[in-house]
Tab-separated table of C-alpha atoms and ligand atoms in Angstrom:
chain	number	residue	atom	x	y	z
A	30	UNK	CA	-11.351	-43.889	1.364
A	31	UNK	CA	-11.160	-42.759	-2.654
A	32	UNK	CA	-9.484	-39.163	-3.018
A	33	UNK	CA	-11.639	-37.740	-5.545
A	34	UNK	CA	-10.208	-34.967	-7.547
A	35	UNK	CA	-12.425	-32.639	-9.043
A	36	UNK	CA	-12.504	-32.625	-12.874
A	37	UNK	CA	-10.412	-29.294	-13.181
A	38	UNK	CA	-7.819	-30.517	-10.963
A	39	UNK	CA	-7.631	-34.192	-12.862
A	40	UNK	CA	-6.951	-32.265	-16.048
A	41	UNK	CA	-4.473	-29.909	-14.311
A	42	UNK	CA	-2.595	-33.540	-13.171
A	43	UNK	CA	-2.985	-34.446	-17.376
A	44	UNK	CA	-1.928	-38.048	-16.743
A	45	UNK	CA	-2.101	-41.500	-14.962
A	46	UNK	CA	-5.067	-43.121	-12.802
A	47	UNK	CA	-7.765	-40.512	-11.661
A	48	UNK	CA	-11.040	-40.427	-9.304
A	49	UNK	CA	-13.740	-37.795	-10.084
A	50	UNK	CA	-17.329	-37.468	-9.447
A	51	UNK	CA	-20.122	-35.934	-10.843
A	52	UNK	CA	-23.012	-35.536	-13.306
A	53	UNK	CA	-23.912	-36.399	-16.989
A	54	UNK	CA	-23.495	-33.481	-18.951
A	55	UNK	CA	-24.618	-35.729	-22.006
A	56	UNK	CA	-24.562	-38.975	-22.917
A	57	UNK	CA	-24.234	-41.532	-26.545
A	58	UNK	CA	-24.002	-44.598	-26.871
A	59	UNK	CA	-23.443	-47.862	-28.854
A	60	UNK	CA	-23.664	-51.493	-28.176
A	61	UNK	CA	-19.683	-51.283	-27.341
A	62	UNK	CA	-18.913	-48.206	-26.155
A	63	UNK	CA	-20.881	-45.290	-23.794
A	64	UNK	CA	-19.484	-41.775	-23.746
A	65	UNK	CA	-20.141	-39.342	-20.933
A	66	UNK	CA	-19.509	-36.056	-20.389
A	67	UNK	CA	-19.102	-35.348	-16.673
A	68	UNK	CA	-19.953	-32.126	-15.088
A	69	UNK	CA	-18.936	-30.817	-11.635
A	70	UNK	CA	-18.517	-27.656	-10.199
A	71	UNK	CA	-15.327	-27.324	-11.562
A	72	UNK	CA	-15.698	-28.185	-15.479
A	73	UNK	CA	-16.897	-30.747	-17.350
A	74	UNK	CA	-14.539	-33.977	-19.290
A	75	UNK	CA	-15.637	-36.921	-21.436
A	76	UNK	CA	-15.344	-39.920	-20.212
A	77	UNK	CA	-15.700	-43.491	-21.855
A	78	UNK	CA	-16.925	-46.619	-21.016
A	79	UNK	CA	-15.655	-49.689	-23.038
A	80	UNK	CA	-18.352	-52.902	-22.629
A	81	UNK	CA	-15.603	-55.176	-22.316
A	82	UNK	CA	-14.384	-53.738	-19.486
A	83	UNK	CA	-17.617	-53.538	-17.505
A	84	UNK	CA	-19.626	-56.652	-18.972
A	85	UNK	CA	-21.641	-56.996	-15.599
A	86	UNK	CA	-22.343	-53.378	-14.993
A	87	UNK	CA	-23.293	-52.706	-18.906
A	88	UNK	CA	-27.177	-53.166	-18.781
A	89	UNK	CA	-27.015	-50.246	-15.895
A	90	UNK	CA	-24.114	-47.755	-17.883
A	91	UNK	CA	-26.293	-48.704	-20.887
A	92	UNK	CA	-29.163	-46.829	-19.278
A	93	UNK	CA	-27.081	-44.073	-17.631
A	94	UNK	CA	-29.691	-40.636	-18.322
A	95	UNK	CA	-28.335	-36.996	-18.573
A	96	UNK	CA	-27.949	-36.207	-14.717
A	97	UNK	CA	-27.289	-39.480	-13.136
A	98	UNK	CA	-24.426	-38.530	-10.442
A	99	UNK	CA	-21.717	-40.917	-10.683
A	100	UNK	CA	-18.236	-41.874	-9.240
A	101	UNK	CA	-15.536	-42.789	-12.089
A	102	UNK	CA	-11.725	-44.120	-11.967
A	103	UNK	CA	-10.124	-44.111	-14.784
A	104	UNK	CA	-7.395	-43.316	-16.710
A	105	UNK	CA	-6.818	-39.438	-18.032
A	106	UNK	CA	-5.272	-38.266	-21.082
A	107	UNK	CA	-4.972	-35.271	-23.399
A	108	UNK	CA	-7.218	-35.769	-26.756
A	109	UNK	CA	-7.969	-32.788	-28.824
A	110	UNK	CA	-10.956	-34.217	-30.131
A	111	UNK	CA	-12.554	-34.182	-26.504
A	112	UNK	CA	-14.428	-31.396	-25.996
A	113	UNK	CA	-12.256	-29.570	-22.813
A	114	UNK	CA	-9.345	-31.504	-24.587
A	115	UNK	CA	-8.954	-34.231	-21.885
A	116	UNK	CA	-10.897	-37.990	-21.908
A	117	UNK	CA	-11.099	-40.498	-18.757
A	118	UNK	CA	-10.881	-44.255	-19.898
A	119	UNK	CA	-13.021	-45.113	-17.101
A	120	UNK	CA	-12.270	-48.551	-15.310
A	121	UNK	CA	-14.754	-48.112	-12.214
A	122	UNK	CA	-18.089	-46.767	-11.781
A	123	UNK	CA	-20.184	-46.595	-8.520
A	124	UNK	CA	-23.599	-44.998	-9.899
A	125	UNK	CA	-24.809	-42.875	-6.747
A	126	UNK	CA	-28.001	-41.613	-8.093
A	127	UNK	CA	-29.754	-42.398	-10.905
A	128	UNK	CA	-31.908	-39.673	-13.010
A	129	UNK	CA	-34.939	-40.035	-14.601
A	130	UNK	CA	-35.324	-38.104	-17.685
A	131	UNK	CA	-34.189	-34.866	-17.462
A	132	UNK	CA	-37.232	-32.423	-18.114
A	133	UNK	CA	-34.857	-29.971	-19.963
A	134	UNK	CA	-33.556	-30.588	-23.482
A	135	UNK	CA	-32.724	-28.278	-25.801
A	136	UNK	CA	-34.384	-25.092	-27.266
A	137	UNK	CA	-36.878	-24.651	-24.043
A	138	UNK	CA	-39.120	-21.607	-23.927
A	139	UNK	CA	-37.979	-18.869	-20.793
A	140	UNK	CA	-40.882	-19.620	-19.647
A	141	UNK	CA	-40.088	-23.479	-19.051
A	142	UNK	CA	-36.871	-22.756	-18.162
A	143	UNK	CA	-38.261	-20.180	-15.350
A	144	UNK	CA	-40.568	-23.096	-14.152
A	145	UNK	CA	-37.756	-25.329	-13.695
A	146	UNK	CA	-35.229	-23.078	-12.569
A	147	UNK	CA	-34.294	-25.517	-9.559
A	148	UNK	CA	-32.923	-27.748	-12.459
A	149	UNK	CA	-31.835	-24.550	-14.787
A	150	UNK	CA	-29.460	-24.084	-12.161
A	151	UNK	CA	-27.464	-26.633	-13.041
A	152	UNK	CA	-26.460	-25.374	-16.867
A	153	UNK	CA	-23.418	-24.111	-17.998
A	154	UNK	CA	-24.926	-20.853	-18.333
A	155	UNK	CA	-26.362	-20.642	-14.848
A	156	UNK	CA	-23.533	-22.179	-13.007
A	157	UNK	CA	-20.918	-19.128	-14.869
A	158	UNK	CA	-23.177	-16.452	-13.526
A	159	UNK	CA	-23.515	-18.029	-10.065
A	160	UNK	CA	-19.572	-17.940	-9.896
A	161	UNK	CA	-19.501	-13.942	-11.139
A	162	UNK	CA	-22.089	-13.800	-8.415
A	163	UNK	CA	-20.325	-15.011	-5.757
A	164	UNK	CA	-17.085	-13.103	-6.660
A	165	UNK	CA	-19.117	-9.965	-6.461
A	166	UNK	CA	-20.402	-10.370	-3.017
A	167	UNK	CA	-16.896	-11.494	-1.889
A	168	UNK	CA	-14.872	-7.927	-3.758
A	169	UNK	CA	-17.392	-6.015	-2.275
A	170	UNK	CA	-17.021	-7.572	1.376
A	171	UNK	CA	-13.324	-7.142	0.820
A	172	UNK	CA	-13.526	-3.582	-0.253
A	173	UNK	CA	-15.232	-2.230	2.355
A	174	UNK	CA	-13.246	-4.100	4.820
A	175	UNK	CA	-10.264	-2.883	3.657
A	176	UNK	CA	-11.779	0.676	4.040
A	177	UNK	CA	-12.177	0.195	7.615
A	178	UNK	CA	-15.834	-0.138	7.422
A	179	UNK	CA	-18.069	-2.493	9.968
A	180	UNK	CA	-20.764	-4.699	8.948
A	181	UNK	CA	-23.977	-3.777	10.496
A	182	UNK	CA	-27.153	-5.145	9.905
A	183	UNK	CA	-30.665	-2.949	9.769
A	184	UNK	CA	-34.085	-4.758	10.286
A	185	UNK	CA	-36.502	-6.124	7.520
A	186	UNK	CA	-39.588	-5.472	8.859
A	187	UNK	CA	-40.040	-1.981	8.835
A	188	UNK	CA	-42.430	0.542	9.858
A	189	UNK	CA	-41.388	3.437	7.688
A	190	UNK	CA	-41.020	4.395	4.050
A	191	UNK	CA	-37.493	5.630	2.913
A	192	UNK	CA	-37.893	5.604	-1.368
A	193	UNK	CA	-41.103	6.288	-1.948
A	194	UNK	CA	-44.830	4.768	-0.619
A	195	UNK	CA	-45.540	3.487	-3.788
A	196	UNK	CA	-43.336	0.464	-4.174
A	197	UNK	CA	-43.680	-0.578	0.101
A	198	UNK	CA	-44.566	-4.700	0.493
A	199	UNK	CA	-47.129	-4.668	3.753
A	200	UNK	CA	-46.469	-7.737	5.704
A	201	UNK	CA	-49.078	-9.624	7.845
A	202	UNK	CA	-47.468	-8.875	11.185
A	203	UNK	CA	-49.822	-10.158	13.762
A	204	UNK	CA	-52.909	-7.596	13.984
A	205	UNK	CA	-50.771	-4.863	12.518
A	206	UNK	CA	-51.366	-3.280	9.063
A	207	UNK	CA	-48.187	-0.935	9.328
A	208	UNK	CA	-45.856	-2.864	8.618
A	209	UNK	CA	-43.535	-2.930	5.432
A	210	UNK	CA	-40.397	-5.321	3.866
A	211	UNK	CA	-37.154	-3.004	3.821
A	212	UNK	CA	-36.913	-0.770	0.652
A	213	UNK	CA	-33.151	0.416	1.834
A	214	UNK	CA	-31.663	-0.112	5.497
A	215	UNK	CA	-30.790	3.521	5.603
A	216	UNK	CA	-33.205	4.975	7.895
A	217	UNK	CA	-31.776	1.865	10.365
A	218	UNK	CA	-28.249	2.647	9.205
A	219	UNK	CA	-28.039	6.353	10.168
A	220	UNK	CA	-28.621	6.056	13.694
A	221	UNK	CA	-25.398	3.929	13.686
A	222	UNK	CA	-22.929	5.941	12.303
A	223	UNK	CA	-22.422	7.597	15.356
A	224	UNK	CA	-21.351	4.489	16.612
A	225	UNK	CA	-19.495	2.830	14.011
A	226	UNK	CA	-19.065	6.004	11.864
A	227	UNK	CA	-18.075	3.883	8.612
A	228	UNK	CA	-21.141	0.866	7.821
A	229	UNK	CA	-22.162	-1.400	4.962
A	230	UNK	CA	-24.095	-4.743	4.375
A	231	UNK	CA	-25.205	-6.226	2.058
A	232	UNK	CA	-28.731	-7.242	2.516
A	233	UNK	CA	-32.093	-8.169	0.225
A	234	UNK	CA	-34.091	-5.168	-0.285
A	235	UNK	CA	-37.930	-5.405	-1.452
A	236	UNK	CA	-39.894	-3.194	-3.666
A	237	UNK	CA	-43.442	-3.921	-4.894
A	238	UNK	CA	-42.182	-2.812	-8.861
A	239	UNK	CA	-45.174	-2.760	-11.012
A	240	UNK	CA	-42.614	-2.560	-13.884
A	241	UNK	CA	-41.806	-5.609	-15.686
A	242	UNK	CA	-38.603	-4.106	-17.225
A	243	UNK	CA	-35.030	-6.321	-17.759
A	244	UNK	CA	-33.917	-4.066	-14.470
A	245	UNK	CA	-35.981	-4.796	-12.056
A	246	UNK	CA	-36.811	-7.647	-9.294
A	247	UNK	CA	-38.857	-7.478	-6.164
A	248	UNK	CA	-36.557	-8.592	-4.002
A	249	UNK	CA	-33.142	-7.859	-4.286
A	250	UNK	CA	-29.211	-8.132	-2.831
A	251	UNK	CA	-28.532	-4.289	-1.683
A	252	UNK	CA	-25.226	-3.152	-0.940
A	253	UNK	CA	-25.395	-0.120	1.041
A	254	UNK	CA	-22.991	2.247	3.156
A	255	UNK	CA	-22.690	4.948	5.081
A	256	UNK	CA	-19.832	6.892	6.638
A	257	UNK	CA	-19.906	9.519	9.380
A	258	UNK	CA	-18.148	13.142	8.381
A	259	UNK	CA	-18.476	12.524	4.675
A	260	UNK	CA	-19.254	15.124	2.220
A	261	UNK	CA	-20.910	14.430	-0.891
A	262	UNK	CA	-17.470	13.907	-3.080
A	263	UNK	CA	-16.756	11.133	-0.920
A	264	UNK	CA	-19.659	9.396	-1.165
A	265	UNK	CA	-18.966	9.404	-4.733
A	266	UNK	CA	-15.654	8.189	-4.435
A	267	UNK	CA	-16.259	5.758	-2.481
A	268	UNK	CA	-18.823	4.256	-5.120
A	269	UNK	CA	-16.111	4.667	-7.653
A	270	UNK	CA	-13.575	2.574	-6.031
A	271	UNK	CA	-15.812	0.228	-5.174
A	272	UNK	CA	-17.367	-0.582	-8.880
A	273	UNK	CA	-13.751	-0.696	-9.520
A	274	UNK	CA	-12.670	-3.408	-7.255
A	275	UNK	CA	-15.575	-5.254	-7.768
A	276	UNK	CA	-15.342	-5.376	-11.585
A	277	UNK	CA	-11.158	-5.789	-11.339
A	278	UNK	CA	-11.879	-9.226	-9.370
A	279	UNK	CA	-14.359	-10.400	-11.959
A	280	UNK	CA	-11.837	-9.797	-14.165
A	281	UNK	CA	-9.167	-11.598	-12.472
A	282	UNK	CA	-11.233	-14.555	-11.361
A	283	UNK	CA	-14.185	-15.230	-14.022
A	284	UNK	CA	-12.438	-14.363	-17.620
A	285	UNK	CA	-13.666	-18.541	-18.234
A	286	UNK	CA	-17.113	-18.023	-17.110
A	287	UNK	CA	-17.523	-14.793	-19.170
A	288	UNK	CA	-16.100	-16.353	-22.034
A	289	UNK	CA	-18.801	-19.096	-21.392
A	290	UNK	CA	-21.181	-16.685	-21.212
A	291	UNK	CA	-20.184	-14.971	-24.164
A	292	UNK	CA	-19.105	-11.548	-23.039
A	293	UNK	CA	-16.518	-9.778	-24.514
A	294	UNK	CA	-14.482	-9.095	-21.269
A	295	UNK	CA	-12.418	-6.481	-22.774
A	296	UNK	CA	-15.739	-3.744	-22.469
A	297	UNK	CA	-14.998	-3.990	-18.612
A	298	UNK	CA	-11.709	-3.043	-18.561
A	299	UNK	CA	-11.945	1.300	-19.138
A	300	UNK	CA	-14.228	0.961	-15.914
A	301	UNK	CA	-10.876	-0.327	-13.931
A	302	UNK	CA	-8.376	1.636	-15.746
A	303	UNK	CA	-10.057	4.893	-16.382
A	304	UNK	CA	-12.177	7.232	-14.072
A	305	UNK	CA	-15.980	7.637	-14.266
A	306	UNK	CA	-17.143	10.414	-16.392
A	307	UNK	CA	-19.368	12.838	-13.502
A	308	UNK	CA	-21.321	15.446	-14.810
A	309	UNK	CA	-24.427	17.424	-13.597
A	310	UNK	CA	-28.319	16.717	-13.937
A	311	UNK	CA	-28.255	20.091	-16.004
A	312	UNK	CA	-24.955	19.053	-17.819
A	313	UNK	CA	-26.299	15.651	-19.077
A	314	UNK	CA	-29.559	17.677	-20.399
A	315	UNK	CA	-27.432	19.976	-22.731
A	316	UNK	CA	-25.306	16.876	-23.787
A	317	UNK	CA	-28.689	14.360	-24.725
A	318	UNK	CA	-29.676	17.646	-26.676
A	319	UNK	CA	-26.332	18.627	-28.097
A	320	UNK	CA	-25.173	14.864	-28.703
A	321	UNK	CA	-28.475	12.703	-29.008
A	322	UNK	CA	-30.879	15.122	-30.116
A	323	UNK	CA	-32.972	14.473	-27.274
A	324	UNK	CA	-34.843	17.223	-25.296
A	325	UNK	CA	-35.793	16.873	-21.560
A	326	UNK	CA	-37.466	19.452	-19.711
A	327	UNK	CA	-35.990	20.453	-16.947
A	328	UNK	CA	-37.072	19.058	-13.443
A	329	UNK	CA	-38.040	15.744	-15.510
A	330	UNK	CA	-36.334	12.681	-14.200
A	331	UNK	CA	-34.184	10.830	-16.495
A	332	UNK	CA	-35.971	7.864	-18.155
A	333	UNK	CA	-34.367	5.053	-19.322
A	334	UNK	CA	-34.219	5.612	-22.765
A	335	UNK	CA	-32.670	8.965	-21.773
A	336	UNK	CA	-30.088	7.103	-19.527
A	337	UNK	CA	-29.157	4.646	-22.474
A	338	UNK	CA	-28.422	7.330	-25.283
A	339	UNK	CA	-26.273	9.075	-22.364
A	340	UNK	CA	-24.345	6.477	-21.100
A	341	UNK	CA	-23.836	5.088	-24.794
A	342	UNK	CA	-21.445	8.005	-25.133
A	343	UNK	CA	-18.977	6.534	-23.025
A	344	UNK	CA	-17.078	3.556	-21.822
A	345	UNK	CA	-16.527	3.677	-18.318
A	346	UNK	CA	-20.059	4.266	-15.472
A	347	UNK	CA	-21.483	8.148	-15.362
A	348	UNK	CA	-22.150	9.427	-12.131
A	349	UNK	CA	-24.554	11.784	-12.670
A	350	UNK	CA	-25.379	14.495	-9.951
A	351	UNK	CA	-27.493	17.448	-8.792
A	352	UNK	CA	-31.032	16.521	-9.624
A	353	UNK	CA	-33.937	18.508	-9.077
A	354	UNK	CA	-35.410	18.348	-5.540
A	355	UNK	CA	-38.792	17.083	-6.508
A	356	UNK	CA	-37.435	14.050	-8.842
A	357	UNK	CA	-35.297	12.969	-5.298
A	358	UNK	CA	-35.818	11.617	-2.099
A	359	UNK	CA	-36.718	13.648	0.922
A	360	UNK	CA	-33.421	13.223	2.762
A	361	UNK	CA	-30.940	14.491	0.510
A	362	UNK	CA	-28.936	17.749	0.834
A	363	UNK	CA	-29.860	20.800	-1.066
A	364	UNK	CA	-26.450	22.290	-2.716
A	365	UNK	CA	-25.555	25.228	-1.097
A	366	UNK	CA	-25.232	26.938	-4.284
A	367	UNK	CA	-28.614	26.427	-5.545
A	368	UNK	CA	-31.396	24.784	-3.636
A	369	UNK	CA	-33.744	23.742	-6.492
A	370	UNK	CA	-31.018	20.454	-6.901
A	371	UNK	CA	-30.044	17.771	-4.524
A	372	UNK	CA	-26.680	16.529	-3.709
A	373	UNK	CA	-27.742	13.158	-4.882
A	374	UNK	CA	-25.863	10.687	-7.812
A	375	UNK	CA	-26.784	7.809	-9.384
A	376	UNK	CA	-24.381	5.916	-11.059
A	377	UNK	CA	-25.312	4.590	-14.517
A	378	UNK	CA	-23.626	1.762	-16.235
A	379	UNK	CA	-22.470	1.216	-19.499
A	380	UNK	CA	-24.004	-0.242	-22.397
A	381	UNK	CA	-27.443	0.723	-21.539
A	382	UNK	CA	-27.823	-1.138	-17.958
A	383	UNK	CA	-28.726	1.901	-15.864
A	384	UNK	CA	-28.783	3.255	-12.700
A	385	UNK	CA	-26.517	0.769	-10.278
A	386	UNK	CA	-25.855	2.587	-7.340
A	387	UNK	CA	-28.376	5.370	-6.181
A	388	UNK	CA	-26.672	7.788	-3.233
A	389	UNK	CA	-26.571	11.199	-1.710
A	390	UNK	CA	-25.524	13.147	1.314
A	391	UNK	CA	-27.503	13.600	3.856
A	392	UNK	CA	-29.781	16.714	5.194
A	393	UNK	CA	-28.692	17.913	8.206
A	394	UNK	CA	-31.543	20.602	8.928
A	395	UNK	CA	-34.101	18.988	11.116
A	396	UNK	CA	-36.860	21.297	9.837
A	397	UNK	CA	-36.202	20.926	6.246
A	398	UNK	CA	-36.553	17.186	6.699
A	399	UNK	CA	-40.026	17.278	8.571
A	400	UNK	CA	-40.836	19.775	5.652
A	401	UNK	CA	-39.933	17.206	2.690
A	402	UNK	CA	-41.479	14.742	4.506
A	403	UNK	CA	-45.000	16.027	4.826
A	404	UNK	CA	-44.328	17.611	1.216
A	405	UNK	CA	-44.590	14.187	0.285
A	406	UNK	CA	-47.064	13.187	2.325
A	407	UNK	CA	-45.645	11.458	4.959
A	408	UNK	CA	-46.454	12.374	8.924
A	409	UNK	CA	-43.188	13.045	10.852
A	410	UNK	CA	-44.103	12.117	13.768
A	411	UNK	CA	-43.683	8.220	12.822
A	412	UNK	CA	-39.936	9.219	12.390
A	413	UNK	CA	-38.732	10.833	15.577
A	414	UNK	CA	-36.147	7.630	16.024
A	415	UNK	CA	-34.959	8.877	12.655
A	416	UNK	CA	-34.834	12.819	13.223
A	417	UNK	CA	-33.364	12.039	16.715
A	418	UNK	CA	-30.175	11.681	14.344
A	419	UNK	CA	-30.119	15.334	13.638
A	420	UNK	CA	-30.775	15.994	17.469
A	421	UNK	CA	-27.838	15.057	19.299
A	422	UNK	CA	-24.540	15.492	17.907
A	423	UNK	CA	-25.439	15.304	14.171
A	424	UNK	CA	-22.294	15.206	11.876
A	425	UNK	CA	-22.741	15.765	7.660
A	426	UNK	CA	-22.689	12.274	6.522
A	427	UNK	CA	-23.820	9.845	3.674
A	428	UNK	CA	-24.327	6.805	2.125
A	429	UNK	CA	-25.342	5.155	-1.179
A	430	UNK	CA	-26.951	1.885	-2.263
A	431	UNK	CA	-25.940	-0.440	-5.046
A	432	UNK	CA	-28.121	-2.863	-6.759
A	433	UNK	CA	-25.999	-5.730	-6.547
A	434	UNK	CA	-27.997	-8.016	-9.334
A	435	UNK	CA	-27.995	-4.865	-12.082
A	436	UNK	CA	-23.894	-5.134	-11.246
A	437	UNK	CA	-23.975	-9.203	-12.040
A	438	UNK	CA	-26.203	-8.459	-15.330
A	439	UNK	CA	-23.687	-5.435	-16.283
A	440	UNK	CA	-20.747	-7.279	-15.705
A	441	UNK	CA	-21.531	-10.651	-17.060
A	442	UNK	CA	-23.695	-9.401	-19.829
A	443	UNK	CA	-27.040	-11.176	-19.090
A	444	UNK	CA	-30.236	-9.354	-21.004
A	445	UNK	CA	-32.499	-9.644	-18.404
A	446	UNK	CA	-31.510	-9.297	-14.447
A	447	UNK	CA	-33.597	-12.290	-13.439
A	448	UNK	CA	-30.674	-14.708	-14.550
A	449	UNK	CA	-28.497	-12.421	-12.108
A	450	UNK	CA	-30.252	-14.509	-9.176
A	451	UNK	CA	-30.814	-18.295	-8.192
A	452	UNK	CA	-34.241	-17.688	-7.917
A	453	UNK	CA	-35.654	-14.154	-9.430
A	454	UNK	CA	-38.979	-12.711	-7.826
A	455	UNK	CA	-40.702	-10.045	-9.747
A	456	UNK	CA	-44.439	-9.232	-10.440
A	457	UNK	CA	-45.418	-12.199	-12.177
A	458	UNK	CA	-43.175	-14.934	-10.603
A	459	UNK	CA	-42.205	-15.885	-7.143
A	460	UNK	CA	-42.462	-19.902	-7.663
A	461	UNK	CA	-40.434	-22.055	-7.228
B	28	4AD	O1	-32.100	4.349	-5.890
B	28	4AD	P1	-32.168	3.424	-4.775
B	28	4AD	O2	-33.809	3.468	-4.441
B	28	4AD	O3	-31.662	4.004	-3.106
B	28	4AD	C1	-31.588	3.799	-2.506
B	28	4AD	O4	-32.731	2.892	-1.809
B	28	4AD	C2	-31.235	4.510	-0.749
B	28	4AD	N1	-32.128	4.171	0.174
B	28	4AD	C3	-29.529	4.172	-1.008
B	28	4AD	C4	-28.515	4.802	-0.143
B	28	4AD	O5	-28.609	5.401	-0.267
B	28	4AD	N2	-28.689	3.370	0.925
B	28	4AD	O6	-31.820	2.035	-4.439
B	28	4AD	C5	-30.553	1.899	-4.731
B	28	4AD	C6	-29.983	0.493	-5.971
B	28	4AD	C7	-30.381	1.174	-7.568
B	28	4AD	O7	-29.545	2.382	-7.658
B	28	4AD	C8	-30.457	-0.151	-8.027
B	28	4AD	O8	-28.900	-0.353	-8.058
B	28	4AD	C9	-31.166	-0.689	-7.109
B	28	4AD	O9	-31.223	-0.130	-5.606
B	28	4AD	N3	-32.687	-1.225	-7.353
B	28	4AD	C10	-32.944	-2.592	-7.956
B	28	4AD	N4	-32.376	-3.052	-8.074
B	28	4AD	C11	-33.353	-4.622	-8.803
B	28	4AD	N5	-34.553	-4.387	-8.554
B	28	4AD	C12	-35.060	-3.191	-8.033
B	28	4AD	N6	-36.525	-2.981	-8.230
B	28	4AD	C13	-34.348	-2.294	-7.796
B	28	4AD	N7	-34.269	-0.595	-6.811
B	28	4AD	C14	-33.206	-0.381	-6.943
B	29	MG	MG1	-32.591	5.457	-7.060
């Protein structure tokens, strides 16, 4: 049996006979020679076929098209003119899978690439992003496990809302009408802290977002955590350490990919090395007024444009805290010093990437929760299972949710969140 090396491993051996396999990334040929750039998950390499060595197979080799799958054996050597500095002089070829004319060529529209997403995944850009994505998921697991968290899972079919009813996706659940896809694990996570104390998950969340922005998906991956006995500062500290850990992992493992993406990775270094900027909502309004000449009426939520101006003043994420109660969810604790604001926080990423984490300390007063549910037009009797968390041995606690694609968009420097996931789902697109 032939022992195949990855293209990167073959280049690391740098000379001698190698066997590699992959897909044709580019090809050009003449009567006597065929040049193929071969691609596998590790890298690309130039391969040369001389007609004199392949008289019998030449007509097939000559016809090989982009994306055909082939196995090659030959001599590898350094060649400064080749795209990745090495070339393989082919001596043997097995054509494993021929390719029709590949629909994706240069300069295709965003729409065309989205329609052909299943093929576009093979591009160097998407391959690089998917590798960073894999690092990000691994780093999230690594971080929470290293802090002693248990991985815990909540249902996706749910019958209560947590983040406002307007963004719920209802589903046909047999003959039932009041079933939705999860917006968050939170209401099903809080009951579990009484068993496990520190829990996390990475799971899809669903939002019927009507907005067509570069940072909203209808299906996104949500890394969430919930901790018993935690105060508001603990929640912010966990969020800061998590983000530092993710960015550090990407800088350690994915410099090559960031370079392929044209991402200036030096801009990410302060996030790992410096403390994040923390400010209250009220302080944020003051800074916006003084430094950005933007007036926001106290009580209004920050809009994208205001968030962008604010983060542009810093090279690390901004943790904005103590928002007005009216603009935040029912479960956030009132600030003991000022009941008009709540102990909730948004982490705003640098370079105009917006909110990547939303979190809070959780209200423990049963009557206050009921009141606020009613204020938001909800029926508290539907929340009985959740309200039990406040009836039997309630403890201070809190948690947050991190939008994984938002983080990937930021670290990769992408224009749109749609490229942070293999098959993006938005208001307009659910195919392929
Ligand atoms: O701020 P959100 O709505 O908070 C919650 O869902 C809390 N229950 C989380 C918790 O405390 N366990 O959402 C959390 C994060 C946001 O900060 C954002 O990064 C991401 O989820 N997010 C989205 N990402 C992509 N597309 C969307 N439509 C998103 N909506 C929220
Ligand atoms: Mg939020």
